[in-house]
Coordinates of C-alpha atoms and ligand atoms in Angstrom, one line a residue:
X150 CA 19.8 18.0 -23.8
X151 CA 20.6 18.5 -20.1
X152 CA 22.1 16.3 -18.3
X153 CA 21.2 16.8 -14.4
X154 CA 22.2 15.0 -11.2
X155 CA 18.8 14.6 -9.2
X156 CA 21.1 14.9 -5.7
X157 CA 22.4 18.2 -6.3
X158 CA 20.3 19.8 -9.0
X159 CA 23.2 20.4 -10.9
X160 CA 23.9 20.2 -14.6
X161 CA 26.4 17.4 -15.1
X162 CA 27.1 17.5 -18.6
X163 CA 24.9 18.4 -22.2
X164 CA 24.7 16.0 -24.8
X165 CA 23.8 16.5 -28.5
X166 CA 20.0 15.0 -29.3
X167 CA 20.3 13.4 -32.4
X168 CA 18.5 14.7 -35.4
X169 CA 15.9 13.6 -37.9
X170 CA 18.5 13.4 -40.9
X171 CA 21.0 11.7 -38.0
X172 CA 18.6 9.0 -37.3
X173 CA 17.7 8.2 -40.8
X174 CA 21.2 7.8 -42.0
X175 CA 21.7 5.8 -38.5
X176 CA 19.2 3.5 -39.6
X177 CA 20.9 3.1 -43.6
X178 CA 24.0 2.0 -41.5
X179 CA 22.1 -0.5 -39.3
X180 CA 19.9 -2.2 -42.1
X181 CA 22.8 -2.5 -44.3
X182 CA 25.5 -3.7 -41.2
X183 CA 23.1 -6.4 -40.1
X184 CA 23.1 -8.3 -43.2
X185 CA 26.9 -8.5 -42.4
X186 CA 26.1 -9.1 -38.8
X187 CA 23.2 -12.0 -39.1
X188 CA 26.2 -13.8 -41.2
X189 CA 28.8 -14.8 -38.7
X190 CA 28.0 -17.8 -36.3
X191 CA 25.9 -17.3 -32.6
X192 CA 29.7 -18.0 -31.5
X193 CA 31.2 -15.1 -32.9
X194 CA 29.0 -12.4 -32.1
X195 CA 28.8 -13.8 -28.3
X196 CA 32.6 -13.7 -28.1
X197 CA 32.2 -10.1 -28.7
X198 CA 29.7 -9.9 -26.3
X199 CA 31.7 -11.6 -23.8
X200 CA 34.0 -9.1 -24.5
X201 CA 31.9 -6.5 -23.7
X202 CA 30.9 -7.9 -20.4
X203 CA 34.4 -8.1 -19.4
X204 CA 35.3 -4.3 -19.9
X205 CA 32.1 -3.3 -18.0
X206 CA 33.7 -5.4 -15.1
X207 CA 36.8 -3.7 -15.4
X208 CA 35.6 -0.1 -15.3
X209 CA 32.3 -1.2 -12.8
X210 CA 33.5 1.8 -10.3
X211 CA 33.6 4.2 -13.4
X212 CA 30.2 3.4 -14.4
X213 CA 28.7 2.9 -11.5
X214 CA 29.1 6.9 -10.8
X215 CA 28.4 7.7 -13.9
X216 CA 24.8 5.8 -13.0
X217 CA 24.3 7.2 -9.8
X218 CA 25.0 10.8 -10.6
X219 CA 22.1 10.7 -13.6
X220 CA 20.1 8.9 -11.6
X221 CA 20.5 9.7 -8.2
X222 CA 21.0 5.4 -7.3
X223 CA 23.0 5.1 -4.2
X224 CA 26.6 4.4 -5.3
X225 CA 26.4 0.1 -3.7
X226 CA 22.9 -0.3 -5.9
X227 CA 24.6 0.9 -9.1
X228 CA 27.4 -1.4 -8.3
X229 CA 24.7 -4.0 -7.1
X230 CA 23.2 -3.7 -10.8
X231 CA 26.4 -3.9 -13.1
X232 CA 27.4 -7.1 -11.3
X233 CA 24.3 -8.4 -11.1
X234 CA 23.3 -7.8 -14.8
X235 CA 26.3 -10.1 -15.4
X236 CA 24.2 -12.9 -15.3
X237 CA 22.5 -11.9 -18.7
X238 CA 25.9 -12.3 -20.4
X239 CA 26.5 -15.9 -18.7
X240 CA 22.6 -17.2 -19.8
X241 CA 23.3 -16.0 -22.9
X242 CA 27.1 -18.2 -23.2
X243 CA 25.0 -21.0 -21.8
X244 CA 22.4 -21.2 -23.8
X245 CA 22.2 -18.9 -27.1
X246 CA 23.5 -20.8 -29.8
X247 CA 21.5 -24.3 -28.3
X248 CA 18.0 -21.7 -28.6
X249 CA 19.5 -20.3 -31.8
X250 CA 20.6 -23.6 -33.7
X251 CA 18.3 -24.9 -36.7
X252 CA 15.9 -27.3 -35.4
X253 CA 15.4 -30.8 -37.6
X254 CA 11.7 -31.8 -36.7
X255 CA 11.5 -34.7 -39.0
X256 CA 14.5 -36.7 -40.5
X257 CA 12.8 -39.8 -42.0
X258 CA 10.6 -40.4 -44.5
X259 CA 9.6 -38.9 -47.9
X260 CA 9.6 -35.3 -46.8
X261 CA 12.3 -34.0 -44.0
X262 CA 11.3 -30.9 -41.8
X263 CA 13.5 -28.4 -40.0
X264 CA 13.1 -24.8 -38.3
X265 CA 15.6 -22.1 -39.0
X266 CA 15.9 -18.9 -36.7
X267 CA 16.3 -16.1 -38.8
X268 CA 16.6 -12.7 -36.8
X269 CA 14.1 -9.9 -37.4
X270 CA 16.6 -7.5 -38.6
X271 CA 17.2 -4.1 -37.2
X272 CA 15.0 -3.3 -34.0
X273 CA 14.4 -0.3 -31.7
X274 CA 14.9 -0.5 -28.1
X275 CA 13.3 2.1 -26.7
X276 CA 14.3 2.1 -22.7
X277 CA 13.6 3.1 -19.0
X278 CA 16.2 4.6 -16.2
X279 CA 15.2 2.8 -13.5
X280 CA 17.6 -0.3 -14.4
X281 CA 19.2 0.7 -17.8
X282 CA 21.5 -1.9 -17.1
X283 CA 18.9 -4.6 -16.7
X284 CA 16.9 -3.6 -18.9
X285 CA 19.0 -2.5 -21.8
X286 CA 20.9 -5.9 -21.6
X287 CA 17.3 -7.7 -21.6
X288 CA 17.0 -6.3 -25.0
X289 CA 19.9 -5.5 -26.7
X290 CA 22.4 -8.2 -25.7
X291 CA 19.8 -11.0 -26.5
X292 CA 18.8 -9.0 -30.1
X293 CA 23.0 -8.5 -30.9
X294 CA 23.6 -12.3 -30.4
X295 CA 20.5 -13.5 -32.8
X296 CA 21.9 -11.7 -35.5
X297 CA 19.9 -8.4 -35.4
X298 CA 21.0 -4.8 -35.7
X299 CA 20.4 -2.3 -32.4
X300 CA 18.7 1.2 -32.7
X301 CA 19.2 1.9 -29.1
X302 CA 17.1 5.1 -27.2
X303 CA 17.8 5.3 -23.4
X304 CA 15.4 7.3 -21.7
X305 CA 17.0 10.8 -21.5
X306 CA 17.6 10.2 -17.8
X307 CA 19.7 7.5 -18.3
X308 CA 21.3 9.1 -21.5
X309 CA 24.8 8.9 -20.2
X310 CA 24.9 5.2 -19.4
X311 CA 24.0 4.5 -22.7
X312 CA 26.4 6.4 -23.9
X313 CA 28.7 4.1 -22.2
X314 CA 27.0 0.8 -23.7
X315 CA 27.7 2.0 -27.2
X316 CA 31.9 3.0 -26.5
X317 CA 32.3 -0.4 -24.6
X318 CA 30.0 -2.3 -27.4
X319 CA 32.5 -0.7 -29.6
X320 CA 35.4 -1.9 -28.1
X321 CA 34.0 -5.3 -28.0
X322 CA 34.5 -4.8 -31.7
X323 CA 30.8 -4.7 -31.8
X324 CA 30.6 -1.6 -35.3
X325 CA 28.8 1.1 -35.6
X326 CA 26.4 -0.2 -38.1
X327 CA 25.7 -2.9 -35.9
X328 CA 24.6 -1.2 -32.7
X329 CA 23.7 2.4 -32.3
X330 CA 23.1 4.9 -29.3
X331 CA 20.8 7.9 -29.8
X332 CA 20.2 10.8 -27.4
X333 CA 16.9 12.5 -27.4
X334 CA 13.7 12.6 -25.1
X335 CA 9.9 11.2 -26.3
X336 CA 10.2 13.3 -29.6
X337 CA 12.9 11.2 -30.5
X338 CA 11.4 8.1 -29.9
X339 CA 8.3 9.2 -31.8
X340 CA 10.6 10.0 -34.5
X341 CA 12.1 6.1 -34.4
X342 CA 8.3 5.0 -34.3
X343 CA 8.1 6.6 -37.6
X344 CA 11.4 4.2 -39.1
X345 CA 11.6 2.0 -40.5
X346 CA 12.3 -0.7 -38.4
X347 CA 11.5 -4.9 -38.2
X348 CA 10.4 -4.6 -34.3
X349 CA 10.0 -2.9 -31.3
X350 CA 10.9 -3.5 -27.8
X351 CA 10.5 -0.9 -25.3
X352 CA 10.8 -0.9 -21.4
X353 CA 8.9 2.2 -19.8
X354 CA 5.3 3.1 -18.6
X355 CA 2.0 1.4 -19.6
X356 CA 0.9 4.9 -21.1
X357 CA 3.8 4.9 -23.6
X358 CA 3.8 1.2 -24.2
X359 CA 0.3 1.4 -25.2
X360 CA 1.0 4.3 -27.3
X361 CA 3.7 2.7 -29.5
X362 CA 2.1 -0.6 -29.2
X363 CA -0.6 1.2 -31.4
X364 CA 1.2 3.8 -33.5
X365 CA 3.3 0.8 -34.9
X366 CA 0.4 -1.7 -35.3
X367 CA 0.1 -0.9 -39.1
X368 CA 3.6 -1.9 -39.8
X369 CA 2.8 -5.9 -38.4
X370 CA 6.6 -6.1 -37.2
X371 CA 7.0 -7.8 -33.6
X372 CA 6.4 -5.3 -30.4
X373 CA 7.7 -5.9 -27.0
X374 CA 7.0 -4.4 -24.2
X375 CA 7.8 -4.4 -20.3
X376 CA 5.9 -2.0 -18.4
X377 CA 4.6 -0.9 -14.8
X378 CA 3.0 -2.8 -12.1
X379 CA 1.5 -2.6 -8.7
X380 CA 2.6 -5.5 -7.1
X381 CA 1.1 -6.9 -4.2
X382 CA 2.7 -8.8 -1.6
X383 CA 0.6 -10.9 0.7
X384 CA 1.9 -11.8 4.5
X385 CA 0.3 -14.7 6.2
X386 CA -0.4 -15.6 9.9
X387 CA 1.9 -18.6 9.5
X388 CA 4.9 -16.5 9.4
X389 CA 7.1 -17.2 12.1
X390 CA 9.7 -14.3 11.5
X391 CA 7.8 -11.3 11.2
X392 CA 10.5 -9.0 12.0
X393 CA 12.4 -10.7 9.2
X394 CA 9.6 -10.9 6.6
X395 CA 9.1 -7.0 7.1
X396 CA 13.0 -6.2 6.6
X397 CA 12.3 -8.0 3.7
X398 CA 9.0 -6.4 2.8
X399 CA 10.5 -3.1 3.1
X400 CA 13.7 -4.0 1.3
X401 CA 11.6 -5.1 -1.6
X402 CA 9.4 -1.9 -1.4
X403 CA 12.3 0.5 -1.0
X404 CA 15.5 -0.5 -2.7
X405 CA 16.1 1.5 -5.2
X406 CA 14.1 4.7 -3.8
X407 CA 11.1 1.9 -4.7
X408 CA 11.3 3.1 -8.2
X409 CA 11.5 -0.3 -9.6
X410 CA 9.1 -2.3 -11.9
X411 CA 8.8 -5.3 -10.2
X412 CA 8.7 -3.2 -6.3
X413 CA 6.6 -4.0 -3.6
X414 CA 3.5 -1.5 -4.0
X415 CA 1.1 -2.4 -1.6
X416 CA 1.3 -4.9 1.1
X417 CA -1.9 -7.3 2.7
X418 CA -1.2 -8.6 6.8
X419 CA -2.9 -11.1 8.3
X420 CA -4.8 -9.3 11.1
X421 CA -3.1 -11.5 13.4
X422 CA 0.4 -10.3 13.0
X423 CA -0.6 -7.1 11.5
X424 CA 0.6 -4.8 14.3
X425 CA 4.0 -6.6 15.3
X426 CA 4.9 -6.6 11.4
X427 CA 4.1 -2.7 11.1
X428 CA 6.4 -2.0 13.9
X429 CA 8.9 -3.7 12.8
X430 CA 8.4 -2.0 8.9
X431 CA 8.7 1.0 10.2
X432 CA 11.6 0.2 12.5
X433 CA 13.5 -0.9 9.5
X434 CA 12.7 2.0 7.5
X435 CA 13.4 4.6 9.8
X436 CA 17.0 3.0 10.0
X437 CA 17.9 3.6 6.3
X438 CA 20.5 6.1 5.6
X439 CA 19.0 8.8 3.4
X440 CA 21.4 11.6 1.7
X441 CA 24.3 11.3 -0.5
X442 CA 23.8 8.4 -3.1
X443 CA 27.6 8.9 -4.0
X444 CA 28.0 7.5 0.0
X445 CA 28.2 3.7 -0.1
X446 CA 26.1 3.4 2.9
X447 CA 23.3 5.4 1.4
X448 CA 20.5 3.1 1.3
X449 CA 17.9 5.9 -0.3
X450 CA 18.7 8.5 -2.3
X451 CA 17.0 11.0 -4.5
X452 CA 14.2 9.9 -6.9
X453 CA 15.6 9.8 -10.3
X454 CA 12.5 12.5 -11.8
X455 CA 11.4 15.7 -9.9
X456 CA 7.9 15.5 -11.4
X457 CA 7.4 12.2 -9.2
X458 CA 7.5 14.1 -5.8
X459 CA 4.1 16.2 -6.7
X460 CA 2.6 12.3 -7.5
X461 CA 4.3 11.2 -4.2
X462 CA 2.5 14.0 -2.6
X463 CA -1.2 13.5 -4.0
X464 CA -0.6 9.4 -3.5
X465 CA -0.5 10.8 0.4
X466 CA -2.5 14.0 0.9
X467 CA -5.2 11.1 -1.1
X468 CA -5.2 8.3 1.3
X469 CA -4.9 10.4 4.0
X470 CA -8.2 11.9 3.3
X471 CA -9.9 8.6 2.7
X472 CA -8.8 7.8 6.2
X473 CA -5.1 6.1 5.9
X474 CA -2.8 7.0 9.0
X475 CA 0.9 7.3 8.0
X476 CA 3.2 5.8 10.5
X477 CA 6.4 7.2 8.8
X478 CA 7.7 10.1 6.5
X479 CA 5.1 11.2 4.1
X480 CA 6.6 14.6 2.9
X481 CA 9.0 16.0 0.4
X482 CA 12.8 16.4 2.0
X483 CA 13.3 20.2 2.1
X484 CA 16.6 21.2 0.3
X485 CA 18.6 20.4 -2.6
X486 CA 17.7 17.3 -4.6
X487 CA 14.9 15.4 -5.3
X488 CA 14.0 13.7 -1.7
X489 CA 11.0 12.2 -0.5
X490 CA 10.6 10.4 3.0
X491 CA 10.4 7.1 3.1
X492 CA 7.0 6.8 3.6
X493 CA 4.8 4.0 5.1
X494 CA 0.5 4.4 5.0
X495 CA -1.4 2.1 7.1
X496 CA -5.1 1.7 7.2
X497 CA -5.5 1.9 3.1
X498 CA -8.3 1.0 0.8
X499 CA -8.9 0.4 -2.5
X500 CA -10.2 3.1 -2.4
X501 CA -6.8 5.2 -1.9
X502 CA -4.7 6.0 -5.4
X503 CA -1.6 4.0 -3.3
X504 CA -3.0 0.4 -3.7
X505 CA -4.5 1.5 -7.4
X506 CA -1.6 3.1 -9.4
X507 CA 1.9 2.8 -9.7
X508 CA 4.0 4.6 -6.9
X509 CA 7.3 4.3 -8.4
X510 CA 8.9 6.0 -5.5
X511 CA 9.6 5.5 -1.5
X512 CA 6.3 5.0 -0.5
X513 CA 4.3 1.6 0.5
X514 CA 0.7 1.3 1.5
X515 CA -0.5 -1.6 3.8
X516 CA -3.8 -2.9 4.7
X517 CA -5.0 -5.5 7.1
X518 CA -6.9 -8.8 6.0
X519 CA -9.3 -11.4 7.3
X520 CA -8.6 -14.0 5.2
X521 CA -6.8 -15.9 2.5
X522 CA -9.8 -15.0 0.1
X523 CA -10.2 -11.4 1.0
X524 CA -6.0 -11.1 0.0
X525 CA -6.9 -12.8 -2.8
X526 CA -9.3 -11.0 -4.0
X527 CA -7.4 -7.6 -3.0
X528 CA -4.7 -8.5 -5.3
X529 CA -6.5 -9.5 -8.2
X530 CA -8.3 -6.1 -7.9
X531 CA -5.5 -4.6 -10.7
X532 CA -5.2 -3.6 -14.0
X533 CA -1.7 -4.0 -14.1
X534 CA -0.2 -8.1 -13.9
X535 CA 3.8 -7.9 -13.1
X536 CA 4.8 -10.0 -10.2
X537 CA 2.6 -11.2 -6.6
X538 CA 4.7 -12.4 -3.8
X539 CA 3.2 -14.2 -0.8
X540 CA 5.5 -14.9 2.5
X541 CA 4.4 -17.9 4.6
X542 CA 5.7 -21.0 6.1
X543 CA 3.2 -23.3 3.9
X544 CA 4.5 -23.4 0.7
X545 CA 0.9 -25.3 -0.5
X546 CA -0.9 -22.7 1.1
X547 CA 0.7 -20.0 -0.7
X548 CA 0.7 -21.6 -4.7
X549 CA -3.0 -22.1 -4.1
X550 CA -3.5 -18.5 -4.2
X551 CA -0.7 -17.5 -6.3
X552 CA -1.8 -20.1 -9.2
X553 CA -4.7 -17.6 -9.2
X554 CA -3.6 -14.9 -10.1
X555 CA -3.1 -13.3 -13.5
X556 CA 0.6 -12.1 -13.5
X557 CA 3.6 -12.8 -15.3
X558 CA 5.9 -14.0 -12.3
X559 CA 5.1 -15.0 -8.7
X560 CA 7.1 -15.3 -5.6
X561 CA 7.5 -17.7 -2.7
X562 CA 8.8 -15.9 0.4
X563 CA 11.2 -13.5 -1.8
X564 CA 10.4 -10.7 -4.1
X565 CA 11.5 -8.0 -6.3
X566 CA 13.7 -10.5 -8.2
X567 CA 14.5 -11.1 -11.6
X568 CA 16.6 -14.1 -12.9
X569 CA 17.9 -14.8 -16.5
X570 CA 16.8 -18.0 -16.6
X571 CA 13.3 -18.0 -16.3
X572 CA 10.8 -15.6 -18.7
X573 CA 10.4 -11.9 -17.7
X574 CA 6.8 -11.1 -18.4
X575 CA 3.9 -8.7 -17.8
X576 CA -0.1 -9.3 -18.4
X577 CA -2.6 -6.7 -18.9
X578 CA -1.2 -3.3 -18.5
X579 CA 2.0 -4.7 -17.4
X580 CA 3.2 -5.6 -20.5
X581 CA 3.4 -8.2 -23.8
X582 CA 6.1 -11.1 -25.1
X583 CA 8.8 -12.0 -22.6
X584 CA 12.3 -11.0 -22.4
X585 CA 14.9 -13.3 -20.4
X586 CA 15.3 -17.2 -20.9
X587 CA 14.8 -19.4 -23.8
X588 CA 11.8 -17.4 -24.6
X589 CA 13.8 -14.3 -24.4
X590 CA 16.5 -15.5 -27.1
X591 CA 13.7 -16.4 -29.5
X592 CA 11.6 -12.9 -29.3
X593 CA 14.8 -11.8 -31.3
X594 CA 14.1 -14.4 -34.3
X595 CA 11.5 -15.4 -36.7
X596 CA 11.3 -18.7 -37.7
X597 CA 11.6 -20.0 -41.4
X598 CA 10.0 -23.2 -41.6
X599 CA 11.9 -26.0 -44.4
X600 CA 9.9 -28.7 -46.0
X601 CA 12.6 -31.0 -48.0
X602 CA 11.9 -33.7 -50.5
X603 CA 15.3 -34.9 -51.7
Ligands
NAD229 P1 8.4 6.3 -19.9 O1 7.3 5.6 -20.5 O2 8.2 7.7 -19.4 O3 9.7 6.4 -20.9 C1 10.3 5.2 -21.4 C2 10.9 5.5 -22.7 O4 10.0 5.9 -23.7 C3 11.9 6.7 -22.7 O5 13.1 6.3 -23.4 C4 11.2 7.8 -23.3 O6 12.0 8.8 -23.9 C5 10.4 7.0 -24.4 N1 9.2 7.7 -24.9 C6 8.4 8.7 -24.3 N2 7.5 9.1 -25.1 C7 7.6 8.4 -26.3 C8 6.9 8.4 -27.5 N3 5.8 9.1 -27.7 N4 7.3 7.5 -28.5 C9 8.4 6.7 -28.3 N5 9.1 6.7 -27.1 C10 8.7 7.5 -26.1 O7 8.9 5.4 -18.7 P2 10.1 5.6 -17.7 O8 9.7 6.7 -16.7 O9 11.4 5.7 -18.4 O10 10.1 4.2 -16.9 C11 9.4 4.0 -15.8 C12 8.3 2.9 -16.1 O11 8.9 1.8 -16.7 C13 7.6 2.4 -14.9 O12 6.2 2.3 -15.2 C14 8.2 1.0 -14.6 O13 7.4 0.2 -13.9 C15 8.5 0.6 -16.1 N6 9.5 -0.5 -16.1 C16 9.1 -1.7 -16.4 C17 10.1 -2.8 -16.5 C18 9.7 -4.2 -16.8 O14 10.6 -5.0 -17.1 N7 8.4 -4.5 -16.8 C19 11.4 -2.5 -16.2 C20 11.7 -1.1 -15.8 C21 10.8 -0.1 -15.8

């Protein structure tokens, strides 16, 4: 498989996909290392995994190139995301073996009750390339320290950073029967829905999710999975700061070329301060440094996937003809590498593909609004349930609407965030289960219920 840096065009490296007969006698390994594994105590395998957090630290510059030149992330976002994703490995010290300890119910009495957390056994995490290090630890980390065994399948852009989980998991002392890295594209993860394996937890598009979520239904072992959105952000006429809210707006639309799950996708302005926050959108994204994402002040580099500039192009050449006016970028940067403008679209619809389906790219469409019930009832109108920020000065004013909605995660004058602490989850066509907090430690077991007479 190719290996090919989306800035330059240029193939970085080949890897070896692994093979039908590999895979199977990977998954012998796993089933028969995690009965090994599930035996030593929540504190043993989360030393290792402290371990592991520590040598990703060390080598952070390494790694982050080795991110940015698969994926085309400017150099300071890779290093943004290996530090940040730290914080999975500190929820985990805090609070694993508390969400992992037996539980005694009832200790009186003629009959005593307790609940034991028994991990699934050996899952599958199939992956995305947009975070792999967020994502990958969301799964894996949490799944390692409950005892379970890790098939692990980054998506073939991120192939190489997985790679690098698997030789720093190993130097954790984490074996090889334990956790697993495989290298292949959608074949191979058709091949591992095939497995036999006790769960599923994949990170990736609703199209795929939905796929796996029904090729495995026979098998009745837990699925996972965390996929797209179209999130909607809704700025109020309270806000005092509009320049500030739309360097904030735009950060959350464009960091990361826009290409993550949880972006900004479409944006709602009170008619009132439409115009001022518009100019000062565009201001701000017609400042960001776009070129080299190996240059730390490169704010937006290349999108990770070629294919996404042609949707790039229709999401446009489709709103324009509906009657959107685009007040910057809009067109694919000629050269070498995967560029596309930063882009912003006023004057959209619902009717317009860029407030209906996922972007996933440097592009943001924003549309003008009367009222708190017409925003409301412009971000319900979604199939997909991920996040729904508001920005206002009224904190009341802003849960009343965003109690309403049906997503997994809402925010209060911020967005685009994830933390450890609280559940990560989508609704509709944005996903099923949670990773992240006490929820996310428990998706990783199955509890055995006792009921003791002595
Ligand atoms: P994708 O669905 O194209 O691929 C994801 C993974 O699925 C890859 O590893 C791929 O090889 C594998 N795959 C493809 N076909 C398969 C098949 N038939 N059987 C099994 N596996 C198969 O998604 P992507 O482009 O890697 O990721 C982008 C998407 O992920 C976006 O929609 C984004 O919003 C979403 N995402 C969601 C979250 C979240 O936490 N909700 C986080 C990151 C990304």
């Amino acid at each position: 498989m190719k290996i090919i840096n989306p800035a330059t065009e240029e193939v970085i490296t080949e890897l070896q996909e692994t093979t039908k007969v590999e895979l199977r006698e990977i998954l012998e390994s796993l089933h028969k290392g995690q009965v090994v594994w599930a035996k030593r105590s929540v504190e043993e395998r989360l030393e290792r995994i402290i371990r592991f957090g520590e040598l990703i630290q060390v080598n952070v510059n390494e790694l982050a190139e080795i991110l940015t030149s698969e994926t085309g992330k400017p150099l300071q976002q890779s290093l943004n995301e290996i530090k940040g994703a730290q914080n999975r490995i500190e929820h985990l010290r805090q609070n694993a073996e508390k969400w992992l300890a037996p539980e005694t119910i009832v200790d009186s009495g003629s009959t005593r009750e307790k609940i034991v957390y028994e991990p699934l056994g050996v899952i599958a995490n199939i992956s995305a390339w947009n975070f792999p290090y967020n994502v990958g630890y969301n799964v894996f980390l949490y799944a390692l320290v409950a005892g379970n065994s890790v098939l692990y399948k980054p998506s073939e852009f991120a192939s190489l950073t997985g790679k690098q989980f698997e030789k720093y998991l190993r130097q954790a002392g984490i074996s090889e029967n334990v956790f697993q890295c495989v290298v292949g594209d959608g074949s191979l993860g058709q091949q591992i829905l095939k497995s036999d394996l006790d769960g599923y937890f994949f990170t990736g598009s609703h199209a795929t999710g939905l796929h796996i979520a029904t090729t495995v239904a026979h098998k009745l072992v837990p699925v996972q999975l965390e996929l797209g959105g179209k999130d909607p952000l809704y700025v109020m006429d309270d806000v005092t700061d509009v320049k500030q809210a739309a360097i904030n707006a735009a950060e959350g639309a464009f960091y990361n070329n826009g290409q993550s799950c949880c972006a900004v996708e479409r944006i709602y302005v009170s008619e009132k301060i439409h115009d001022e926050f518009v100019d000062a959108l565009v201001a701000e994204v017609k400042s960001y440094k776009i070129g080299d994402p190996m240059n730390l002040e490169t704010f937006v580099g290349p999108l990770t996937r070629k294919q996404q500039l042609q949707v790039l192009k229709n999401q446009v050449a489709d709103a324009k003809s509906k009657g959107a006016d685009l007040s910057s970028g809009g067109k694919e940067i000629e050269g070498i590498g995967y560029y596309f403008q930063p882009t912003v679209l006023i004057n959209c619809t619902h009717e317009m593909e860029v407030m209906k389906a996922e972007s996933f790219g440097p592009i943001i469409g924003i549309q003008k609004v009367s009222s708190d019930e017409e925003a409301l009832q412009l971000m319900a109108d979604t199939e997909y349930g991920l996040t729904a920020a508001i920005f206002s000065n009224d904190e009341k004013r802003a849960l009343n609407l965003l109690k309403e909605l049906n997503v997994g995660t809402v925010y209060w004058n911020c967005c685009d965030r994830v933390s450890p602490n609280v559940p990560w989850s989508g609704r509709n066509n944005s996903g099923l289960g949670s990773t992240l907090s006490a929820q996310g430690i428990r998706a990783f077991v199955q509890p055995k219920s006792y009921h003791l007479r002595p």
